[in-house]
């Protein structure tokens, strides 16, 4: 069975945990009623499951390919992107002024999750366009907006992000691409960019490259980087396409996964210079690029959730279908393997992590909406701060978790999982990029430590921890083993996270190497405790619904079980992680480089 | 830099932790002096690094392929196997009577580790031959031994294990292949076997298939399975090859990893019946197959260690070479990424797990030697029991760990790790089979619970735990933070493992589903605590050497650091795992199948 949109869980999280009702009362979000949300999700699910999901496995087997500077994308991608554009899906969260639908992030997020869940390689092109749109909305001139936004928002054109260079990796201080002003308001851009996702393809008429480069007198380091628009085809005043610009795709990478998405090496200016225009002000490129990056980081977190959901669904289908070996309890004959306790454990691992990460991300999306639409500046600022704390956790934790989930998915399949035809292995391969691009997990964790924890003295983190404790307290008042178990683990998790936050705040300045040696474990701990908190909240709501006799009884019972599993098997790791962070840095850092 | 044999650590573990001196005093092991061991390892390392390692990546890119029933192996494999055979490496641990070198397992094990570490796909053919040799040594008739053993031991021919059938997976009760007696002592074998590693290839003159099948009146289930030899080419009385037997390779699989090793679908008897001879007695096939399996399981554990070592070495080389971003402590310019704390953490993860798993496995090999060579029956029995307890841990834990290590290895490489040309991704793909074949981790864990823990009431496990505590006690007496830290974690680890063993012993009969829901976590806990114990022992020895001013100071200091890291970051997980096992089964098992 191909990927199906997990509508029930998505709507539950939106309505019960992420306050969709509240979002729909924000100025500008009035159309985002729960009814509209459900209708949009259903329409999106139809498109995604009908058109995009079926291409995923075939495209992995016959990836996009390069020939003589052009890239031919996998079979079906071009037509699917046409329908994606026509359906208005690219513009879902973008302003109506430029052809978008202007819906809140809380509605856009599940749609993005579906698209990525169904077909990561395909969905990437839209993710990159989203980033380009965000950057132009923030920093583009009126003319740039008028020229580029509508075609990008409507999916007529696509966008790219050009950061990485061969010598530079994630280190933008090392960017060497040059942009030389021509005196007419344009620049000639020269340089080589690598790892450019959809840097060349055949799915849209034009490609809008956003490129980091240095002007001739720019200072060294990250303070001398500017952002340029370099279109594949020049754009005439009437919006029609002009001459081919001097940017060439000289090769694409042979990758472990997401094979259908072309990862390009782009050569700018080999034939006289690629013509570009400056976005915003000179030397502020990094700042603008971070706008794209932050949108993209949240999106990559959703890739983790979507991929996990797909891997989970596939493993469940296999485990229900595959009959093998007797039950350890002693059945007469062989049973479907879903009955074997360890297969059950693997599936619950996959299910509970996916649900926890989804809930945390949707709550993040809701905070974003409040941060952008509330009339009250204090409310906006408060929500923005919490959202920003969560972004590296959503990106880093959801993607690391997706690799565990994909691995468990292969394991459920046994030997069949290792054979490419089942598709389980594709998730395992595809997932590996998620902890690397748009900033590795370590880069997310550095952000979490530096900008998100130390800078405000742990205030936002402590606020979240207080909420975790409040949820634990409410759970403790309920009758039933499951609630007691969740409450206990959340109390401990909150205490462990608090201890780590205190440690980070107290030690980063004096001993940065020790703190950063534990930054990724801190990020993981935050993901487990905050994800567990959302699952605890879900259990509370579910119990209320059950007590009131409302809704789908099985769904709520399952939610309580899943929340308990997550608490017992994931939140329970908190004390070990705390001790690794607080006591473990000496061992991490002691060895001389020569001894490795 | 291609794979290098980690000679220093291998010899340290053999000499200081696995009692090579003691092994060399066992009857029949007199040649296995530390000097001989070192010479053998050096010779093996020369062959492996010179001949086998360089083929690994190219063979992944151009795997073995099937055409018209024959399999052509990757470039260089045939010649390398010829030299492997001529060097006597296949026969290292096998009896001199049949052309082997008769060396103890403790010397064979590092050689096997090197081979697998250098090139998993290539090394597999020898692993399968080892299994066939073991089975024939134990259960073969004199005639079968005379016919088959010498060519197998000398690498003239190779062996296979034919268990799995399309409908059966790991469930041998479901085997349907038939063997019909012909009245002349031979049988005609019919059936389809899948996942047959090196079931067909061009590297040896003949292939000796060991095949599970049912005789006409065999009882149902696993008690009606017999083991047959079905050679690819019939063997004449003088040992020369006769007619081609009726076994055909009808296809090979397109796999996630170990692509150069052909994984075959074998069709027996489509043209009248494949001629085979019975091994041992009818209906005891499973028992004999387990002989092969147990040897192979230990070998797969070594694949995990070898692959981890290779991934670690590659990541270290990259991390020393790659210069990117400033140090968090505030260096002036960019530094080699090995200086970044999180890269350091990833490398220490890889290093410490690899060393811990190696130490545990070599100690296991030493126990095996005592179990097979001691003159004292009680000593033999005691060592055998501990060895058998360790086999599922060595197999299950080392291979699960190798997937973590390979994943960390890709992560160290960043975006370059996702590009196939670096080779980091190959380890990530290759490693995934290790937790599946020769029994999934769940099957190892079931073995650990049922046969290895419950059956003796936890006696062997408790004996090991007492030794862990003794080591923790010795460490507590030393001065220095590192020793205190290791001791503390080992004490807690021992307590957690003991609690879990008590729980398993007390509950398996009454509540098997609950216990088996925690069987894989129990296996992991055993691996962490017993691996940590070996690292603790290594730290003790290292401190003694340092105090005495003996040997390589840096090596011993690094060992203490690595032991501490393992304790702080891995043994520290013990309490969380204990709680998942003892309190977590309700959540694992509660959900109705329909709710997945």
Coordinates of C-alpha atoms in Angstrom, one line a residue, chain A residues 107-545:
Chain A
X107 CA -2.4 24.5 7.7
X108 CA 0.6 24.6 5.4
X109 CA 2.6 22.3 7.6
X110 CA 0.6 19.1 7.3
X111 CA 0.4 19.7 3.5
X112 CA 4.2 20.0 3.4
X113 CA 4.5 16.9 5.6
X114 CA 2.3 14.9 3.1
X115 CA 4.3 16.0 0.1
X116 CA 7.6 15.1 1.7
X117 CA 6.2 11.9 3.2
X118 CA 5.0 10.8 -0.2
X119 CA 8.1 11.7 -2.2
X120 CA 11.0 13.5 -0.7
X121 CA 12.9 14.0 -4.0
X122 CA 9.9 15.6 -5.7
X123 CA 9.0 17.7 -2.7
X124 CA 12.4 19.3 -2.5
X125 CA 11.8 21.6 -5.4
X126 CA 9.0 23.3 -3.7
X127 CA 10.9 23.6 -0.4
X128 CA 13.6 25.5 -2.2
X129 CA 11.1 27.8 -3.9
X130 CA 9.6 28.5 -0.5
X131 CA 12.9 29.7 0.7
X132 CA 13.5 31.9 -2.3
X133 CA 10.0 33.4 -1.9
X134 CA 10.6 34.1 1.8
X135 CA 13.9 35.9 1.1
X136 CA 12.5 38.0 -1.7
X137 CA 9.4 38.9 0.4
X138 CA 11.7 40.1 3.1
X139 CA 14.6 41.7 1.3
X140 CA 13.7 42.0 -2.4
X141 CA 13.1 45.4 -4.1
X142 CA 9.7 46.2 -5.4
X143 CA 10.9 45.5 -8.9
X144 CA 12.4 42.1 -7.9
X145 CA 9.1 41.3 -6.1
X146 CA 7.1 42.2 -9.1
X147 CA 9.3 40.3 -11.5
X148 CA 10.0 37.1 -9.5
X149 CA 7.4 36.5 -6.8
X150 CA 4.3 35.7 -8.8
X151 CA 6.0 33.1 -11.1
X152 CA 7.6 31.5 -8.0
X153 CA 4.5 31.5 -5.9
X154 CA 2.4 30.0 -8.7
X155 CA 5.0 27.4 -9.5
X156 CA 5.7 28.7 -13.0
X157 CA 9.3 29.1 -12.0
X158 CA 11.3 27.5 -9.2
X159 CA 14.0 28.8 -6.8
X160 CA 17.3 27.6 -5.5
X161 CA 19.7 28.4 -2.7
X162 CA 23.4 28.7 -3.7
X163 CA 25.6 28.7 -0.6
X164 CA 28.1 25.9 -0.7
X165 CA 31.3 26.0 -2.6
X166 CA 33.8 23.2 -3.0
X167 CA 36.3 24.5 -0.4
X168 CA 33.7 25.9 2.0
X169 CA 31.1 23.3 3.1
X170 CA 28.9 24.9 5.8
X171 CA 31.5 27.6 6.4
X172 CA 30.1 30.6 4.7
X173 CA 33.0 32.7 5.7
X174 CA 35.0 30.9 3.1
X175 CA 32.7 31.8 0.2
X176 CA 34.7 33.0 -2.8
X177 CA 32.2 33.6 -5.6
X178 CA 32.5 37.1 -6.9
X179 CA 30.0 39.7 -8.0
X180 CA 31.3 42.6 -10.0
X181 CA 29.0 45.7 -10.4
X182 CA 28.5 46.7 -14.0
X183 CA 27.4 50.3 -13.3
X184 CA 23.9 49.7 -14.6
X185 CA 22.5 48.2 -11.4
X186 CA 23.5 44.7 -12.5
X187 CA 26.4 42.5 -11.4
X188 CA 28.4 39.9 -13.2
X189 CA 28.7 36.8 -11.0
X190 CA 31.5 34.3 -11.1
X191 CA 32.1 31.1 -9.1
X192 CA 31.3 27.5 -8.5
X193 CA 28.5 26.3 -6.3
X194 CA 28.0 22.7 -5.3
X195 CA 25.2 20.7 -3.7
X196 CA 22.6 22.9 -5.5
X197 CA 19.3 21.1 -5.2
X198 CA 17.3 21.4 -8.4
X199 CA 19.9 23.7 -9.7
X200 CA 18.9 22.5 -13.1
X201 CA 15.8 20.6 -14.2
X202 CA 13.1 20.5 -16.8
X203 CA 10.0 21.0 -14.6
X204 CA 9.6 24.8 -14.9
X205 CA 10.3 27.5 -17.5
X206 CA 12.8 29.3 -15.4
X207 CA 15.0 28.9 -12.4
X208 CA 15.6 31.7 -10.0
X209 CA 19.0 31.2 -8.4
X210 CA 19.7 33.0 -5.1
X211 CA 23.5 33.2 -4.9
X212 CA 25.9 34.2 -2.2
X213 CA 28.9 36.1 -3.5
X214 CA 31.3 38.8 -2.6
X215 CA 31.5 42.3 -4.2
X216 CA 35.0 43.6 -5.0
X217 CA 35.6 45.6 -1.9
X218 CA 33.7 43.4 0.5
X219 CA 35.2 42.7 3.9
X220 CA 36.5 39.2 4.6
X221 CA 34.4 36.6 6.4
X222 CA 30.6 36.4 6.7
X223 CA 30.3 40.1 6.9
X224 CA 31.3 40.5 3.3
X225 CA 28.7 38.3 1.7
X226 CA 25.9 39.6 -0.5
X227 CA 22.9 37.9 -2.0
X228 CA 22.1 38.0 -5.7
X229 CA 19.3 36.9 -7.9
X230 CA 20.7 35.1 -11.0
X231 CA 18.0 33.8 -13.2
X232 CA 18.6 30.9 -15.5
X233 CA 16.9 32.9 -18.3
X234 CA 17.0 36.7 -18.1
X235 CA 13.5 38.2 -17.6
X236 CA 12.3 40.9 -20.0
X237 CA 10.3 43.9 -18.7
X238 CA 7.0 42.3 -19.7
X239 CA 7.9 39.2 -17.7
X240 CA 8.7 37.1 -20.8
X241 CA 11.9 35.1 -20.9
X242 CA 15.0 36.6 -22.5
X243 CA 18.5 35.3 -23.2
X244 CA 20.0 32.3 -21.4
X245 CA 22.2 33.5 -18.5
X246 CA 25.8 32.4 -18.0
X247 CA 25.1 29.7 -15.5
X248 CA 25.7 26.1 -16.4
X249 CA 25.0 22.8 -14.6
X250 CA 28.3 21.0 -15.2
X251 CA 27.4 17.8 -13.3
X252 CA 25.1 16.2 -10.8
X253 CA 26.0 14.0 -7.9
X254 CA 25.7 10.3 -7.5
X255 CA 24.1 10.1 -4.1
X256 CA 23.1 7.7 -1.4
X257 CA 19.5 8.8 -1.5
X258 CA 17.0 11.3 -2.8
X259 CA 18.3 10.2 -6.1
X260 CA 15.5 11.7 -8.2
X261 CA 16.3 15.2 -7.0
X262 CA 19.2 16.5 -9.0
X263 CA 22.1 17.9 -6.8
X264 CA 24.0 20.1 -9.1
X265 CA 27.4 21.7 -9.5
X266 CA 26.7 25.1 -11.0
X267 CA 29.3 27.1 -12.8
X268 CA 28.6 30.9 -12.8
X269 CA 30.3 33.2 -15.3
X270 CA 32.5 30.9 -17.4
X271 CA 31.4 32.8 -20.5
X272 CA 31.8 36.4 -19.5
X273 CA 29.8 36.5 -16.3
X274 CA 26.3 35.6 -15.1
X275 CA 24.1 38.6 -14.8
X276 CA 22.6 39.1 -11.4
X277 CA 20.9 41.8 -9.3
X278 CA 21.6 42.5 -5.7
X279 CA 19.0 41.5 -3.1
X280 CA 18.6 44.1 -0.4
X281 CA 21.9 45.7 0.7
X282 CA 25.5 44.7 0.1
X283 CA 27.1 42.6 2.7
X284 CA 23.9 41.6 4.3
X285 CA 23.6 38.4 2.3
X286 CA 24.0 36.1 5.2
X287 CA 21.2 37.6 7.1
X288 CA 18.8 37.2 4.1
X289 CA 20.1 33.7 3.5
X290 CA 19.1 32.8 7.1
X291 CA 15.6 33.8 6.3
X292 CA 15.6 31.1 3.6
X293 CA 17.4 28.7 5.9
X294 CA 15.1 29.1 8.8
X295 CA 12.0 28.4 6.7
X296 CA 13.9 25.5 5.1
X297 CA 15.0 24.1 8.4
X298 CA 11.5 23.8 9.7
X299 CA 10.6 22.3 6.3
X300 CA 13.4 19.7 6.6
X301 CA 12.0 18.8 10.1
X302 CA 8.7 18.1 8.3
X303 CA 10.7 15.9 5.8
X304 CA 11.8 13.9 8.8
X305 CA 8.2 13.5 10.1
X306 CA 6.8 12.7 6.6
X307 CA 9.4 10.2 5.8
X308 CA 9.0 8.5 9.2
X309 CA 5.2 8.3 8.6
X310 CA 5.8 6.7 5.2
X311 CA 8.3 4.2 6.6
X312 CA 6.0 3.4 9.5
X313 CA 3.0 2.8 7.2
X314 CA 5.0 0.5 5.0
X315 CA 6.4 -1.5 7.9
X316 CA 2.9 -1.9 9.4
X317 CA 1.5 -3.1 6.1
X318 CA 4.4 -5.6 5.8
X319 CA 4.1 -6.8 9.4
X320 CA 0.4 -7.4 9.1
X321 CA 0.8 -9.3 5.8
X322 CA 3.9 -11.4 6.5
X323 CA 3.1 -14.6 8.3
X324 CA 6.0 -16.2 10.0
X325 CA 6.9 -18.2 13.1
X326 CA 4.7 -19.1 16.1
X327 CA 3.8 -16.6 18.8
X328 CA 6.2 -16.6 21.8
X329 CA 3.1 -17.1 23.9
X330 CA 2.7 -20.4 22.0
X331 CA 0.2 -20.2 19.1
X332 CA -0.5 -23.4 17.1
X333 CA 0.8 -22.1 13.8
X334 CA 2.7 -19.2 12.4
X335 CA 1.2 -15.7 12.9
X336 CA 1.5 -12.4 11.2
X337 CA 4.8 -10.9 12.4
X338 CA 3.0 -7.9 13.9
X339 CA 2.2 -10.2 16.7
X340 CA 5.8 -10.8 17.6
X341 CA 6.7 -8.6 20.6
X342 CA 9.9 -7.3 19.1
X343 CA 8.2 -6.3 15.8
X344 CA 5.6 -4.6 18.0
X345 CA 8.4 -2.8 19.8
X346 CA 9.9 -1.6 16.5
X347 CA 6.5 -0.4 15.2
X348 CA 5.7 1.4 18.4
X349 CA 9.2 3.0 18.2
X350 CA 8.3 4.2 14.7
X351 CA 4.8 5.3 15.5
X352 CA 5.4 7.1 18.8
X353 CA 8.4 9.0 17.6
X354 CA 6.6 10.1 14.4
X355 CA 3.6 11.3 16.4
X356 CA 5.6 13.1 18.9
X357 CA 7.7 14.9 16.3
X358 CA 4.6 15.8 14.3
X359 CA 2.9 17.2 17.4
X360 CA 5.9 19.3 18.4
X361 CA 6.3 20.7 14.8
X362 CA 2.6 21.6 14.5
X363 CA 2.7 23.4 17.8
X364 CA 5.7 25.2 16.4
X365 CA 3.8 26.2 13.3
X366 CA 1.0 27.5 15.5
X367 CA 3.5 29.6 17.5
X368 CA 4.8 31.0 14.2
X369 CA 1.3 32.0 13.1
X370 CA 0.7 33.8 16.4
X371 CA 4.1 35.5 16.1
X372 CA 3.2 36.8 12.6
X373 CA -0.5 37.6 13.0
X374 CA -1.2 38.7 16.5
X375 CA -2.0 42.3 17.0
X376 CA -0.3 42.4 20.4
X377 CA 3.5 43.0 20.0
X378 CA 4.3 41.3 23.3
X379 CA 2.4 38.2 22.2
X380 CA 4.2 38.2 18.9
X381 CA 7.5 38.5 20.5
X382 CA 6.8 35.8 23.0
X383 CA 5.6 33.3 20.4
X384 CA 8.5 34.2 18.1
X385 CA 11.0 33.4 20.8
X386 CA 9.5 30.0 21.6
X387 CA 9.2 29.2 17.9
X388 CA 12.8 30.1 17.4
X389 CA 13.8 27.9 20.3
X390 CA 11.9 25.0 18.7
X391 CA 13.2 25.3 15.1
X392 CA 16.6 23.7 15.7
X393 CA 14.9 21.0 17.8
X394 CA 12.2 20.3 15.1
X395 CA 14.9 20.2 12.4
X396 CA 17.6 18.3 14.3
X397 CA 15.5 15.9 16.4
X398 CA 12.9 15.0 13.8
X399 CA 15.5 14.2 11.2
X400 CA 17.8 12.2 13.5
X401 CA 14.7 10.4 14.7
X402 CA 13.7 9.7 11.0
X403 CA 16.9 7.8 10.5
X404 CA 16.1 5.6 13.5
X405 CA 12.6 5.1 12.2
X406 CA 13.8 4.2 8.7
X407 CA 16.3 1.8 10.1
X408 CA 13.6 0.1 12.2
X409 CA 11.4 0.0 9.1
X410 CA 14.1 -2.0 7.2
X411 CA 14.5 -4.2 10.3
X412 CA 10.7 -5.0 10.4
X413 CA 11.0 -6.3 6.8
X414 CA 13.9 -8.6 7.7
X415 CA 15.8 -9.8 4.6
X416 CA 13.2 -8.3 2.3
X417 CA 14.0 -4.9 3.7
X418 CA 17.5 -5.2 2.3
X419 CA 16.2 -5.8 -1.2
X420 CA 15.6 -2.5 -3.0
X421 CA 12.3 -3.6 -4.5
X422 CA 10.4 -3.3 -1.2
X423 CA 11.2 0.4 -0.9
X424 CA 12.0 0.1 2.8
X425 CA 15.7 0.6 2.0
X426 CA 14.9 3.8 0.0
X427 CA 13.7 5.5 3.2
X428 CA 16.9 4.4 5.0
X429 CA 19.0 5.9 2.2
X430 CA 16.8 9.0 1.7
X431 CA 16.7 9.8 5.4
X432 CA 20.4 10.2 5.7
X433 CA 20.6 13.6 4.0
X434 CA 18.1 15.1 6.5
X435 CA 20.6 15.5 9.3
X436 CA 23.1 17.1 6.9
X437 CA 21.5 19.6 4.6
X438 CA 20.2 23.0 5.7
X439 CA 22.7 22.7 8.5
X440 CA 23.9 19.5 10.2
X441 CA 22.5 18.4 13.5
X442 CA 25.6 19.9 15.1
X443 CA 24.9 23.2 13.5
X444 CA 21.3 23.1 14.8
X445 CA 22.6 22.2 18.2
X446 CA 25.1 25.1 18.2
X447 CA 22.1 27.4 17.3
X448 CA 20.1 25.9 20.2
X449 CA 23.0 26.4 22.7
X450 CA 24.2 29.8 21.5
X451 CA 21.4 31.9 20.1
X452 CA 18.4 30.0 21.7
X453 CA 19.6 29.2 25.2
X454 CA 22.6 31.2 26.4
X455 CA 21.4 34.5 24.8
X456 CA 18.3 34.7 27.0
X457 CA 19.8 33.0 30.0
X458 CA 17.6 30.0 29.4
X459 CA 14.4 31.9 29.8
X460 CA 12.5 30.4 27.0
X461 CA 13.7 27.0 27.8
X462 CA 12.6 27.3 31.4
X463 CA 9.2 28.5 30.3
X464 CA 8.8 25.4 28.3
X465 CA 10.0 23.2 31.1
X466 CA 7.4 24.8 33.4
X467 CA 4.7 23.8 30.9
X468 CA 6.1 20.3 30.8
X469 CA 5.8 20.1 34.6
X470 CA 2.2 21.5 34.5
X471 CA 1.2 18.7 32.1
X472 CA 2.9 16.1 34.2
X473 CA 1.0 17.5 37.2
X474 CA -2.3 17.2 35.4
X475 CA -1.5 13.6 34.3
X476 CA -0.7 12.7 37.9
X477 CA -4.2 13.5 38.9
X478 CA -5.7 11.0 36.5
X479 CA -6.5 7.4 37.4
X480 CA -4.7 4.8 35.5
X481 CA -1.2 3.3 35.1
X482 CA -0.6 4.9 31.7
X483 CA -1.0 8.4 33.1
X484 CA 1.1 7.7 36.1
X485 CA 3.8 6.4 33.9
X486 CA 3.8 9.3 31.5
X487 CA 3.6 11.8 34.4
X488 CA 6.6 10.2 36.2
X489 CA 8.8 10.2 33.0
X490 CA 7.8 13.8 32.2
X491 CA 8.7 15.0 35.7
X492 CA 12.1 13.3 35.4
X493 CA 12.5 14.6 31.9
X494 CA 11.8 18.1 32.9
X495 CA 14.2 17.9 35.8
X496 CA 16.9 16.6 33.5
X497 CA 16.3 19.2 30.8
X498 CA 16.4 21.9 33.4
X499 CA 19.7 20.7 34.8
X500 CA 21.1 20.7 31.3
X501 CA 19.8 24.2 30.5
X502 CA 21.3 25.4 33.8
X503 CA 24.6 23.8 32.9
X504 CA 24.6 25.2 29.4
X505 CA 23.8 28.7 30.6
X506 CA 26.4 28.6 33.4
X507 CA 29.3 27.1 31.4
X508 CA 29.1 28.1 27.7
X509 CA 31.2 31.3 28.2
X510 CA 33.8 29.9 30.4
X511 CA 34.1 26.5 28.8
X512 CA 32.5 26.5 25.3
X513 CA 34.2 23.3 24.2
X514 CA 32.8 21.3 27.0
X515 CA 29.3 22.6 26.4
X516 CA 29.4 22.2 22.7
X517 CA 30.6 18.6 23.2
X518 CA 27.2 18.0 24.6
X519 CA 25.2 20.2 22.3
X520 CA 23.7 17.5 20.1
X521 CA 22.8 15.4 23.2
X522 CA 21.1 18.5 24.6
X523 CA 19.1 18.9 21.3
X524 CA 18.1 15.3 21.5
X525 CA 17.1 15.7 25.2
X526 CA 15.0 18.7 24.3
X527 CA 13.3 16.8 21.5
X528 CA 12.5 13.8 23.7
X529 CA 11.2 15.9 26.6
X530 CA 9.2 18.4 24.5
X531 CA 8.0 15.6 22.2
X532 CA 7.0 13.6 25.3
X533 CA 5.2 16.7 26.6
X534 CA 3.1 16.9 23.5
X535 CA 2.3 13.2 23.8
X536 CA 1.4 13.8 27.4
X537 CA -0.9 16.6 26.4
X538 CA -2.4 14.3 23.7
X539 CA -3.1 11.7 26.4
X540 CA -4.8 14.3 28.6
X541 CA -7.1 15.4 25.7
X542 CA -7.8 11.8 24.8
X543 CA -8.8 11.0 28.3
X544 CA -11.1 14.0 28.4
X545 CA -12.7 12.8 25.2

